Structure formats: structure tokens, C-alpha cells
Coordinates of C-alpha atoms and ligand atoms in Angstrom, one line a residue:
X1 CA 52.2 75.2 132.1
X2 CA 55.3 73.8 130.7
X3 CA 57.9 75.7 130.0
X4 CA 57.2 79.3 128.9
X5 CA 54.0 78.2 128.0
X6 CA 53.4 77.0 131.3
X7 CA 52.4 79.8 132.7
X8 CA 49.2 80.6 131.3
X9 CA 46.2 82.4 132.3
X10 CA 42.4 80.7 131.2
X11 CA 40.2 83.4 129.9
X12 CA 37.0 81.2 131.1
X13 CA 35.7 82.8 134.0
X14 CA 34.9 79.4 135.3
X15 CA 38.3 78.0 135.3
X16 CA 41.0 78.3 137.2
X17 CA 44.3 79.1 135.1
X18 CA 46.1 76.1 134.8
X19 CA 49.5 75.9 134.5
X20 CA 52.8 72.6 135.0
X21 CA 58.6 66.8 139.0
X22 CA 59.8 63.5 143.8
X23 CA 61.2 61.3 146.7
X24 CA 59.1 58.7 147.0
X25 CA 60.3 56.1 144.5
X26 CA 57.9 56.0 141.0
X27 CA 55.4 53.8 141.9
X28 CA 56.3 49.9 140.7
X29 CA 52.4 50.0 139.2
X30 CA 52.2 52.2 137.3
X31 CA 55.9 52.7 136.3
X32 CA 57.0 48.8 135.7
X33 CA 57.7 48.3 132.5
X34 CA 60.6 47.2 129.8
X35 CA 60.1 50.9 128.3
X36 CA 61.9 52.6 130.9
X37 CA 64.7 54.1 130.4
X38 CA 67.1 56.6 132.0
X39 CA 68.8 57.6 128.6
X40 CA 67.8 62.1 127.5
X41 CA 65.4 60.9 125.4
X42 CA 64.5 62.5 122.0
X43 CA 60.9 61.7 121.6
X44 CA 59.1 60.7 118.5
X45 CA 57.4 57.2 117.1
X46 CA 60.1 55.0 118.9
X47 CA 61.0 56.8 121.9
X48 CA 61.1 55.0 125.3
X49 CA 57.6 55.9 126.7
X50 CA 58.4 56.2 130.2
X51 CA 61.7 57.0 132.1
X52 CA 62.8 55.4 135.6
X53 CA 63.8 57.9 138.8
X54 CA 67.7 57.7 139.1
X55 CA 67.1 58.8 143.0
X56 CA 64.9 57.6 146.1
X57 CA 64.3 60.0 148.6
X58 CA 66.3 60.1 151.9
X59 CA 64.3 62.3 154.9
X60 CA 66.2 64.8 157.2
X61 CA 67.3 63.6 160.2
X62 CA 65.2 66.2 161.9
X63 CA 61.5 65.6 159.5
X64 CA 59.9 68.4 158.7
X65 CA 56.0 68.4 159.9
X66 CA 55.0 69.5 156.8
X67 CA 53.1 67.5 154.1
X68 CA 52.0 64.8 157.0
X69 CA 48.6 63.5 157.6
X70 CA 47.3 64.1 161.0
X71 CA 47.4 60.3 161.8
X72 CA 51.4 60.7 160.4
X73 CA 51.6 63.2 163.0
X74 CA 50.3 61.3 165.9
X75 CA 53.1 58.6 165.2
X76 CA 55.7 61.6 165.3
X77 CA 54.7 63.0 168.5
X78 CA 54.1 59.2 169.8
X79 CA 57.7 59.0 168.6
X80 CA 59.2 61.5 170.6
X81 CA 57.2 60.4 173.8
X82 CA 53.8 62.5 173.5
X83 CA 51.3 60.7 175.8
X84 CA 49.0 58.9 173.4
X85 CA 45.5 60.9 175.9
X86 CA 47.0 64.5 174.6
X87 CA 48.2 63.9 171.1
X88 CA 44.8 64.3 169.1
X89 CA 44.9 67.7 170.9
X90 CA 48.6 68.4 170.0
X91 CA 47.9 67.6 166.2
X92 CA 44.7 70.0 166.0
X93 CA 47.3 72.8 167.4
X94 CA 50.0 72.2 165.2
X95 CA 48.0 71.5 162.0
X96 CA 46.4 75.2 163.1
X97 CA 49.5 76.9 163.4
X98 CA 51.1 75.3 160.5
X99 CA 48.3 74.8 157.4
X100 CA 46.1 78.5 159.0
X101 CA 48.8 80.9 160.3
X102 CA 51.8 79.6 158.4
X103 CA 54.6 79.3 161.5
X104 CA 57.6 78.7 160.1
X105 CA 58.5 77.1 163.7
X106 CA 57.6 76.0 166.8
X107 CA 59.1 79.5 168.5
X108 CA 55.6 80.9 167.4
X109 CA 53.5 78.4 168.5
X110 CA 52.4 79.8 171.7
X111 CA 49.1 78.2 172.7
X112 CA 51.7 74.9 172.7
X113 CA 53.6 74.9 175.9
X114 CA 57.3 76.5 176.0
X115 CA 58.4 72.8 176.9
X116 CA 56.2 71.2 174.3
X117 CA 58.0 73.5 172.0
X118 CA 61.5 72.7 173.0
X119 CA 60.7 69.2 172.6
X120 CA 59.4 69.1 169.1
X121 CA 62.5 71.6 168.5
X122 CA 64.4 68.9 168.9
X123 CA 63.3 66.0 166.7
X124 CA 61.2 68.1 164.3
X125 CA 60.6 71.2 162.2
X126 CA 58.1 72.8 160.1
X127 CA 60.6 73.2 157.1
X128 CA 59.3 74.0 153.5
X129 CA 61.6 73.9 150.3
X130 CA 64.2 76.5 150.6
X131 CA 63.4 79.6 148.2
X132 CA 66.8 80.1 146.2
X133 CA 65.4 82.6 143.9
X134 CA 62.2 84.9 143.1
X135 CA 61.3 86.6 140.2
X136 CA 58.4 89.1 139.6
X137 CA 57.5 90.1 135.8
X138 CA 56.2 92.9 135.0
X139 CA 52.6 91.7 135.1
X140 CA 53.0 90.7 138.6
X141 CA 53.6 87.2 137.5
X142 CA 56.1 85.7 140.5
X143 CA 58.4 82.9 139.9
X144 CA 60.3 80.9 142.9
X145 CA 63.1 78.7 142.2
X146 CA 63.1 76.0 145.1
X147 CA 66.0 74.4 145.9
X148 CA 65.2 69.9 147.2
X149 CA 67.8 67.7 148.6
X150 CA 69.6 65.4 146.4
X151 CA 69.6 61.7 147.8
X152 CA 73.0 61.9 146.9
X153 CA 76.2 63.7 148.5
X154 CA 77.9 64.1 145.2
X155 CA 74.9 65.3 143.2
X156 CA 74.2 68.7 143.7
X157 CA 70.7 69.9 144.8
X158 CA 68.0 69.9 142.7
X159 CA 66.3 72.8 141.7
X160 CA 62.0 73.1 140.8
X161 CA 60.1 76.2 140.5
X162 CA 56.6 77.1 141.6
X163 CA 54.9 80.0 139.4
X164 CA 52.1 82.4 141.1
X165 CA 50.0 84.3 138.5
X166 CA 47.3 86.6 139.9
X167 CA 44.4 88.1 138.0
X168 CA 41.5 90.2 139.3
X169 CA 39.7 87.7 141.2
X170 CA 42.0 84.8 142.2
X171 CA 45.4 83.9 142.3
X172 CA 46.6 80.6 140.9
X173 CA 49.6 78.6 141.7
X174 CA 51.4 76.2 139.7
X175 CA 53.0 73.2 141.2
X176 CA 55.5 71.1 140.2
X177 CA 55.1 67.3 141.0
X178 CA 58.7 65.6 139.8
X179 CA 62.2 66.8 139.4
X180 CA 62.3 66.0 135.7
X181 CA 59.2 64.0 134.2
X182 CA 58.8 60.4 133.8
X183 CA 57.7 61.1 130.0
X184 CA 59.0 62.9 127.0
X185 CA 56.6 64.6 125.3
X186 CA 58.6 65.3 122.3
X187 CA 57.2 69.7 122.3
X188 CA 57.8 69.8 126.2
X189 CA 61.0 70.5 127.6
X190 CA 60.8 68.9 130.6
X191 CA 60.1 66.0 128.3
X192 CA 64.3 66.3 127.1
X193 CA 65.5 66.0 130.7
X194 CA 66.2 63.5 133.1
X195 CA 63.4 61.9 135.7
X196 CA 65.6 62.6 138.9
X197 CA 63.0 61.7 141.5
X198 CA 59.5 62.2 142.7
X199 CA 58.5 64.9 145.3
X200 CA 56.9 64.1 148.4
X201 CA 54.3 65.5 149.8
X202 CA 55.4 67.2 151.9
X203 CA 57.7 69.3 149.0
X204 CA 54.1 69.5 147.0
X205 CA 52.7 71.3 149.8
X206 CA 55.6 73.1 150.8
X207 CA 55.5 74.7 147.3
X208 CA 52.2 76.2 148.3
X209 CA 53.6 77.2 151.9
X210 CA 56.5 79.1 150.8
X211 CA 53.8 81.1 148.0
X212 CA 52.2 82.2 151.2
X213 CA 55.2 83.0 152.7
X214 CA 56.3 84.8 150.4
X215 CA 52.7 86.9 149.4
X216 CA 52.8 87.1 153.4
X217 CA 49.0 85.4 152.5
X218 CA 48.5 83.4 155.9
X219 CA 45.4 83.8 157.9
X220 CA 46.3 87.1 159.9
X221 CA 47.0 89.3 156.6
X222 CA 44.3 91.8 156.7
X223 CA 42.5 92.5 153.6
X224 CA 39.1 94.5 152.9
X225 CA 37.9 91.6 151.9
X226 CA 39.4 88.9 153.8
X227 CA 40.4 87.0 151.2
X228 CA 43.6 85.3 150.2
X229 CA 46.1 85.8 146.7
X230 CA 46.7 82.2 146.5
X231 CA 43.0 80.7 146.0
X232 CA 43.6 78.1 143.1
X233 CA 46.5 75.1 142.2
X234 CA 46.8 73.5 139.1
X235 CA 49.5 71.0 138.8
X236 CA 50.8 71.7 136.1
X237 CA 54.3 72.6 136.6
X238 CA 57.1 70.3 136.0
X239 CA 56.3 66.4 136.0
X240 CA 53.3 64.0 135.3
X241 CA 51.3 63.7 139.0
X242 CA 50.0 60.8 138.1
X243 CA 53.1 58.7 138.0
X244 CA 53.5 60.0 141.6
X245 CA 50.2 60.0 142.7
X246 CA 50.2 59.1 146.0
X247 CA 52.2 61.6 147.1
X248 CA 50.1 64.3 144.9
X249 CA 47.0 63.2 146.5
X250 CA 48.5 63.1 150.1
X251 CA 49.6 66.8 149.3
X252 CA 46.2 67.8 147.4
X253 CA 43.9 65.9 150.5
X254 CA 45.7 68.8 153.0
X255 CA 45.6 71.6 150.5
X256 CA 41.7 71.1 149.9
X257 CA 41.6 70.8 153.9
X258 CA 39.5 73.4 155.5
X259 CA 41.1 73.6 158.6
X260 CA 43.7 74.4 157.3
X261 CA 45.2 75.5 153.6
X262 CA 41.3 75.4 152.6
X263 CA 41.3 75.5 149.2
X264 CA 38.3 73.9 147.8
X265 CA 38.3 71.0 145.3
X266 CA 36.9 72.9 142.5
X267 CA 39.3 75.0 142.7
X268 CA 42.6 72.8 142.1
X269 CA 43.2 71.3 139.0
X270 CA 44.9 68.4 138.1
X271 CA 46.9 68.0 134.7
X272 CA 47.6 64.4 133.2
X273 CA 49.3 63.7 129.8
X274 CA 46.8 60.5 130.0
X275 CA 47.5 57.9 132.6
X276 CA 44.7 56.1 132.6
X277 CA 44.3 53.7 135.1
X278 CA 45.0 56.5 137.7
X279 CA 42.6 59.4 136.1
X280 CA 40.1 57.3 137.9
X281 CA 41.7 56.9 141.0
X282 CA 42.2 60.9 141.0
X283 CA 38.3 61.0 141.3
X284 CA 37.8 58.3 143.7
X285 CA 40.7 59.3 145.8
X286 CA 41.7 63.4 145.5
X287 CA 38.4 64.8 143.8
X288 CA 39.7 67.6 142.1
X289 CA 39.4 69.4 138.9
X290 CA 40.9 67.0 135.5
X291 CA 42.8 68.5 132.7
X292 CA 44.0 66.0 129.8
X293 CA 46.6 67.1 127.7
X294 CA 45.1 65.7 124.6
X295 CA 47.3 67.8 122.0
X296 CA 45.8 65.8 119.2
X297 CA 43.3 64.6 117.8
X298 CA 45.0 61.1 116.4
X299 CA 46.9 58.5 117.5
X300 CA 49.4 58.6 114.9
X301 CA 50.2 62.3 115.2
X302 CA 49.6 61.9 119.5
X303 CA 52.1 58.9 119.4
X304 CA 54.3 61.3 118.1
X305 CA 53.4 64.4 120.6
X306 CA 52.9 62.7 123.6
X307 CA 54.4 59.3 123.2
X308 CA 52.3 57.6 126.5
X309 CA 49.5 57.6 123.9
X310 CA 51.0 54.4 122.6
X311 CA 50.3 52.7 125.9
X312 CA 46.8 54.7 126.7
X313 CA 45.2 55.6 123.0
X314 CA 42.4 58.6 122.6
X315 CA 39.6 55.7 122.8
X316 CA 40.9 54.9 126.0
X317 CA 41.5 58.1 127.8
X318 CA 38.3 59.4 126.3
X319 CA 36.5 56.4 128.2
X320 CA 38.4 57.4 131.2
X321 CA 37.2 61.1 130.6
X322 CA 33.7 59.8 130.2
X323 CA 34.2 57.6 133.5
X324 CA 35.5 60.3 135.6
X325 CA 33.9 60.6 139.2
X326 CA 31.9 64.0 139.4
X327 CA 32.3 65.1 136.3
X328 CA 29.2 67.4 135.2
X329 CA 28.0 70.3 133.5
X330 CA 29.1 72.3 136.1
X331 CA 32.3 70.6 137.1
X332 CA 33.4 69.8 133.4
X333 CA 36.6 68.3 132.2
X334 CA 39.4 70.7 130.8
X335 CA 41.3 69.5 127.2
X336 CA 44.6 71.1 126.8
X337 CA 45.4 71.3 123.4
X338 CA 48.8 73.5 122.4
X339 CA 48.8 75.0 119.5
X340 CA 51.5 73.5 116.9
X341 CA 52.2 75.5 113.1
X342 CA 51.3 73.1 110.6
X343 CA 51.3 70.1 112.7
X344 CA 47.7 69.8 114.9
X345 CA 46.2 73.6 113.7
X346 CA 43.8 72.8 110.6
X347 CA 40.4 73.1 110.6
X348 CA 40.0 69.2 110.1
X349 CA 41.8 68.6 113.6
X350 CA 39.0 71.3 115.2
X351 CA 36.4 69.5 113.5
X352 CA 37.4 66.0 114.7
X353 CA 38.3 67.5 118.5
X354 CA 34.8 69.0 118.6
X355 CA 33.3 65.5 117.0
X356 CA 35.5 63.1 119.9
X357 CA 34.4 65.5 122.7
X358 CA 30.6 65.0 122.1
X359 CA 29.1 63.5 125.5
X360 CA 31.8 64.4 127.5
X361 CA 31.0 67.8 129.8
X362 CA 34.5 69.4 128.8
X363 CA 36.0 72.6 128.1
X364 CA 38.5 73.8 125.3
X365 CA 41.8 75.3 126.5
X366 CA 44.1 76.1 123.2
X367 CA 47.6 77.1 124.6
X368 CA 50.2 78.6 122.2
X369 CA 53.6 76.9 122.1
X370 CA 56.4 78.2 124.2
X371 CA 59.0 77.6 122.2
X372 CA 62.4 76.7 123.4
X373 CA 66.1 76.2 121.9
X374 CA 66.4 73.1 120.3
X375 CA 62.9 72.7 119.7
X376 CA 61.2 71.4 116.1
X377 CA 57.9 73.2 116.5
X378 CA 56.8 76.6 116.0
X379 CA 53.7 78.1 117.4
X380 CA 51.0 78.6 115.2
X381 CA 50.4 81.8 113.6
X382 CA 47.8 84.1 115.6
X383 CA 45.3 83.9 112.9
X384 CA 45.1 80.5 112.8
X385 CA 44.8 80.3 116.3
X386 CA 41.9 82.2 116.3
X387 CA 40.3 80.8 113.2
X388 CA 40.8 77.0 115.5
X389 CA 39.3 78.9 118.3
X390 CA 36.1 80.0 116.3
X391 CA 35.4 76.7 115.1
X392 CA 35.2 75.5 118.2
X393 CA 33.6 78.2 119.9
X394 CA 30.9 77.9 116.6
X395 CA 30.5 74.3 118.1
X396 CA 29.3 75.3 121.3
X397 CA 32.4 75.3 123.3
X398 CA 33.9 78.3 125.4
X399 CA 37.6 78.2 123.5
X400 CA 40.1 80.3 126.0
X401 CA 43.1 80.7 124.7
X402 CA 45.5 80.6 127.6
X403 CA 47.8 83.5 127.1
X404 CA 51.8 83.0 128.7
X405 CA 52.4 85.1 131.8
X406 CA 56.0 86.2 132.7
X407 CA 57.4 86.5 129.5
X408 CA 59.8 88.6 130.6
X409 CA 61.1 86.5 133.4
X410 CA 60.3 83.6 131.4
X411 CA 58.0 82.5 133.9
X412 CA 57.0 79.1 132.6
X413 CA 58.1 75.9 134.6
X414 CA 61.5 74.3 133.0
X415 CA 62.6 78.0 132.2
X416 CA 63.9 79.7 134.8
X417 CA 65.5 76.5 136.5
X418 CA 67.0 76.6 132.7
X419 CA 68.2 79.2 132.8
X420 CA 69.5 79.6 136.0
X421 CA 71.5 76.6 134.9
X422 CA 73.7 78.6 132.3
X423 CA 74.4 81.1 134.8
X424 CA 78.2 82.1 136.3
X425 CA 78.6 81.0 140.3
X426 CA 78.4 84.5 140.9
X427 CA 75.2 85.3 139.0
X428 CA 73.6 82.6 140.8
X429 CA 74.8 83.9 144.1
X430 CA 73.2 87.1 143.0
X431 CA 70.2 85.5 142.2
X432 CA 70.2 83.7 145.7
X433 CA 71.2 87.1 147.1
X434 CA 67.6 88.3 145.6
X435 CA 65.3 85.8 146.9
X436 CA 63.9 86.7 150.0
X437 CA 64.2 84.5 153.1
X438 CA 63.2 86.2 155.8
Ligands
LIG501 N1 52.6 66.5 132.9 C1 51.3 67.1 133.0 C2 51.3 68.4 133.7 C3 52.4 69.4 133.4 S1 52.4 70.0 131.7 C4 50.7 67.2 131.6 O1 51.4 66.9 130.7 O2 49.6 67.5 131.6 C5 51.2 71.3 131.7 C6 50.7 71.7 130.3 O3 51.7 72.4 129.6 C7 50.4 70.4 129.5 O4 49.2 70.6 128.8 C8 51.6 70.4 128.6 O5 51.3 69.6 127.5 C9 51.8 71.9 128.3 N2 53.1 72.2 127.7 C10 54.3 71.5 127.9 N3 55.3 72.2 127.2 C11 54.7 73.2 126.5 C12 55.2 74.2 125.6 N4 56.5 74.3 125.3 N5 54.3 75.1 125.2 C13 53.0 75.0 125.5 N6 52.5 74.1 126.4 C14 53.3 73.2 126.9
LIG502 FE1 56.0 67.6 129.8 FE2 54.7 65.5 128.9 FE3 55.9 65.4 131.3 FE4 53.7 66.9 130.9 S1 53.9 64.7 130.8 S2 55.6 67.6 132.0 S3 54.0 67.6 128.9 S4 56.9 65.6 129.3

């Protein structure tokens, strides 16, 4: 979900709504090349493919726990002079208290001994992003504006959101995976700004983390049925997670973990504008749900939309697609494809889409533009929407059409952080003064 249309909720019954920016520096692999650029890039045939982070990542002095691996926690508590015979013991107990009852610090932690605690008190925390904002539409759609260190002193802090949307039997969060995006996908309006850094992990997590706070949704809420709100993740808010990748699958591996966070595999979705040599690596390596932001159907007009194609063309991330790990009938791959007046909406383009798609198990998803100022494109009219949709549901395919959540609090990742941008010091301090941060 980018932008207003980021927020969308998938009709399908067997998908999870998807939805749609880092410390660790982009990595050299995949982000080396001459295209780079830092300049605000307006997309189109010649536009820079790929922008280069402006910021690396500087930790706390006092690291936060969070978004660690249990071996990563080990070397903490080896760090702070945790005798190596009691440490496998001390990990299980924190990654307990922290991933299955949510403590937001070591206070709580009372099966860990009041010294134990004191002692982690003092090197370490259990810190998630701080919540500078929260907005709930009228459709119970919740937005949370997250405030991330800067690397630098001057700069201010950076801002990302995180966007819950619940229906009637789950709850899906979308994650953001960059501050900015590396690309500049000329309809997306993360696409216009700056690539300030990647996340880390641990802010991935964290955005998951403070949704739970915030829903109180940790392991003691009692429900009839003892389920949670926040049962799905799809990242698809702000950024491309595969030009962060380890740090997205460091975050997804302890999500999916079910001693913890426990959200299954199937039911967290990844979203890639086509980065091919990592879509593989996504199945190998996270084994999640794959959504490709395919857009259109050739490379001329997909240049155009989603300038990356000129470095990975259809052909190629179709092979990918028909490569993936795990894919099946039953675990099939999801093709994003927003809906753009006059531009990728003709019959001809469903025709091809449904032709290119043979022998891949995949599912439709036709989002309608969220438009935005400054924007070129409109969003399709609603009949030709569905006329797209019927083709392709004619062909065999379910065809949701993901409808945007939140209007009215624009809740679609880019937009409120937008927003909240043009606002006066004292509306923002209002806005702070509304979050909750108990
Ligand atoms: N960078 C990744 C994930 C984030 S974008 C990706 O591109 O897949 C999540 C989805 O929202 C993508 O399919 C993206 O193309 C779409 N999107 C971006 N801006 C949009 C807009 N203004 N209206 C509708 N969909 C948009
Ligand atoms: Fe937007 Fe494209 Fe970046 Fe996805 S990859 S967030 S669509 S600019």
C-alpha cells in the first residue's frame, strides 16, 4: 500500500490484505551501480533507476534487545559478563517476555532475577520506535506515525508509518522497510522522495511491537477466542525490502517465530517492485508469501511505471516468479497491478496479463490509484475497473480489487508522514499530544 492506496484490503478470502523504507547501509550487491543517484528524481524513460542511502545507521549507546537473533543475544549478555553455562537460559526468558508478553522492559521481567534485571537495565533496553502519532478512521483503520533516529545531529528525525487494517477475521499490518525508497516508481509517491536510509531489523519488528502495544494484543489479552488482531504483515508500506533484505528477513525470521510473535509464513507477505536476483533468495532464505508489483503488461509502458524494469524485464521476473521456492496452487503468487485511466486499463493489457500469467500459480490483485498532488495519473474509472476485473475473472482468476482503507485519515503509507510534514509546530505537538504512549 503506497500512499493512499496503500492501504488496501484483498477481497480473496485466501489472501492476506497487502499493503507498503533503514540503518543498515543498502547493500553494495544489489545497490552498486553507476545509476544511483541521490537527486528527487522525476521518473520516466531516463530516470536514474536506483537511488543511494544519504545515512548509515548509528545504534544507541544503550541497544535495544529488540529485532536480535537469539545467537545476537548471547553475544549481548556475553557482553555485559553473563556466564556463557546460563545464557541459552537467559535468551529463552527474554525472547519470552519480549516476542510473547510484549514487556516494554526489564522491570516486568520477573522470572529474571531483580539483579539480572538491574544489570541488563544498564547496558540494554527493549526499546521499539517511538509512536509520535496515531490515527483511527472511521472504519477502524489505525495509522501510527513512528518517529527513527537520524544518523545525523543536524537532521531532524525521521518519521515512517505502520498502518493496521482489521476485517472480520484477521488483522493485517503494513510495514514499512526504508525511510524513502531506493526506486522511483514514477505513480508512487514514495518514488518522488529521497532514499534516507534502511531500517534495521530491529525498527521492522519494532513496527509490529508497538501495533501490539498499541491494540494491547500481547499474549495475556483475553479474548473468547484467544486469538490476536494483528495476525498478518505484508510489507508493503514505504520502501522496496528487497534492496534491504537482510535486515527484512532478520525481522520476518522472528515475526514468523513461534515462540514468540508466531505469525505463520503464509500469512506474511512480501511486496517487490521486481528485484530479481533476491526474489529467490526471499524463498530460500525468509519463505514467505511473494507479491510483484507488475503494473504492466510491457516493458516499454513498465520502463516507464516502474523504471527497475529496465534492469530486470517481465521475461525475467516472470522466470523468477516461475522459479520461486514453494510456490503452488495453494501458496500462489500475488500480481499487483494498479489501475491507471487510459494508461494500463484496456481490455488488450487484461488479455496479455491473463496470456503472461499462464503456468504461474498466481493471483490477480487490481488496486485503484491513490492519487496524490503533483501526480500525472488518474485512477481509472470504476467501470472500467470492473470490466478489467471480469476479463480476468472470465479467465479463471479470482480478481479482488483491493479497496483503500482510511480514507479519511488518509491512511495509506507516504500520506500521513506527508502530511504531518505541512503541519504548524503546534499542530504537530497536538498530534504528538494524541498518540498514546503509555
Ligand atoms: N516497494 C514495494 C512495496 C511497497 S509498495 C513494491 O513496490 O512492491 C506496495 C504497493 O502499492 C505496490 O504494489 C505499489 O506499486 C503500490 N502503490 C504505490 N503507490 C501507489 C498509488 N499511489 N496508488 C496505488 N498503489 C500504489
Ligand atoms: Fe513506491 Fe516503487 Fe518504491 Fe514500491 S518500489 S515503494 S512502488 S517507488
Amino acid at each position: 500500500m503506497r500512499d493512499a492506496a496503500k492501504a488496501p484490503v484483498l477481497k480473496d478470502e485466501d489472501e492476506p490484505p497487502l499493503n507498503r523504507d533503514a540503518m543498515n547501509p543498502v547493500s553494495a550487491e544489489t545497490n552498486s551501480t553507476s545509476e544511483t543517484t541521490n537527486a528527487h528524481v522525476a521518473a520516466g524513460a531516463n530516470a536514474p533507476l536506483e537511488k543511494i542511502a544519504l545515512e548509515t545507521y548509528v545504534p544507541p549507546a544503550k541497544p535495544s534487545l529488540v529485532g536480535l537473533s537469539r545467537a545476537e543475544i548471547a553475544e549481548q549478555l556475553g557482553a555485559i559478563g553473563v556466564a556463557p553455562a546460563q545464557r541459552k537460559m537467559r535468551v529463552q526468558q527474554l525472547w519470552h517476555w519480549i516476542y510473547v508478553r510484549g514487556a516494554k522492559s526489564f522491570a516486568e521481567m520477573t522470572s529474571i532475577s531483580k539483579e539480572m534485571r538491574a544489570q541488563l537495565d544498564q547496558h540494554l533496553t527493549v526499546a521499539r520506535p517511538e509512536v509520535v502519532a496515531e490515527q483511527v478512521s472511521n472504519d477502524g483503520t489505525r495509522k501510527w506515525l513512528l518517529r527513527l533516529p537520524s544518523g545525523d545531529s543536524i537532521e531532524k528525525a525521521h518519521e515512517v508509518e505502520c498502518v493496521y487494517i482489521p476485517e472480520t477475521d484477521r488483522g493485517t499490518l503494513c510495514v514499512s522497510s526504508q525511510v524513502g525508497c531506493t526506486l522511483n516508481c514514477s505513480f508512487c509517491h514514495t518514488g518522488t522522495q529521497r532514499l534516507v536510509r534502511n531500517l534495521t531489523a530491529g525498527e521492522i519488528v519494532g513496527q509490529i511491537m508497538v501495533a501490539r502495544d498499541r491494540l494491547n494484543d500481547w499474549a495475556h489479552r483475553v479474548t473468547p477466542t484467544g486469538s490476536r488482531l494483528v495476525t498478518n504483515v505484508v510489507m508493503m508500506g514505504m520502501g522496496e525490502p528487497l534492496y534491504n533484505f537482510e535486515a527484512v528477513r532478520d525481522a520476518l525470521l522472528i515475526v514468523a517465530d513461534n515462540e514468540g510473535i508466531g505469525i505463520s509464513r503464509r500469512r506474511i507477505t512480501l511486496s517487490t517492485s521486481g528485484v530479481v536476483p533476491n526474489i529467490i533468495r526471499t524463498g530460500d532464505e525468509i519463505g514467505v508469501m511473494l507479491a510483484i508489483s507488475l503494473h504492466a503488461v510491457r516493458d516499454e509502458l513498465r520502463n516507464e511505471l516502474v523504471p527497475l524494469n529496465r534492469k530486470y524485464p517481465i521475461a525475467e521476473l516472470l522466470q523468477a516468479c516461475r522459479d520461486y521456492p514453494g510456490s503452488s496452487n495453494a501458496r500462489r503468487i500475488t500480481f499487483e497491478y494498479v489501475m491507471l485511466k487510459g494508461v494500463n486499463d484496456s481490455l488488450d493489457d487484461a488479455k496479455l496479463l491473463v496470456k503472461m500469467l499462464k503456468g504461474i500459480p498466481a493471483k490477480i490483485n487490481l488496486i485503484p490509484f491513490n492519487p496524490w498532488p503533483g501526480t500525472r495519473y488518474e485512477c481509472s474509472d470504476w467501470d472500467q475497473i470492473e470490466k478489467f476485473s471480469e476479463y480476468i475473472f472470465n479467465a479463471g482468476y479470482s480478481s479482488p480489487v483491493r479497496t483503500p482503507r482510511g480514507r479519511d485519515i488518509l491512511a495509506a503509507c507516504g500520506q500521513l508522514k506527508s502530511e504531518t510534514e505541512k503541519l504548524s509546530a503546534r499542530e504537530r505537538q497536538a498530534l504528538r499530544a494524541m498518540a498514546m504512549t503509555d
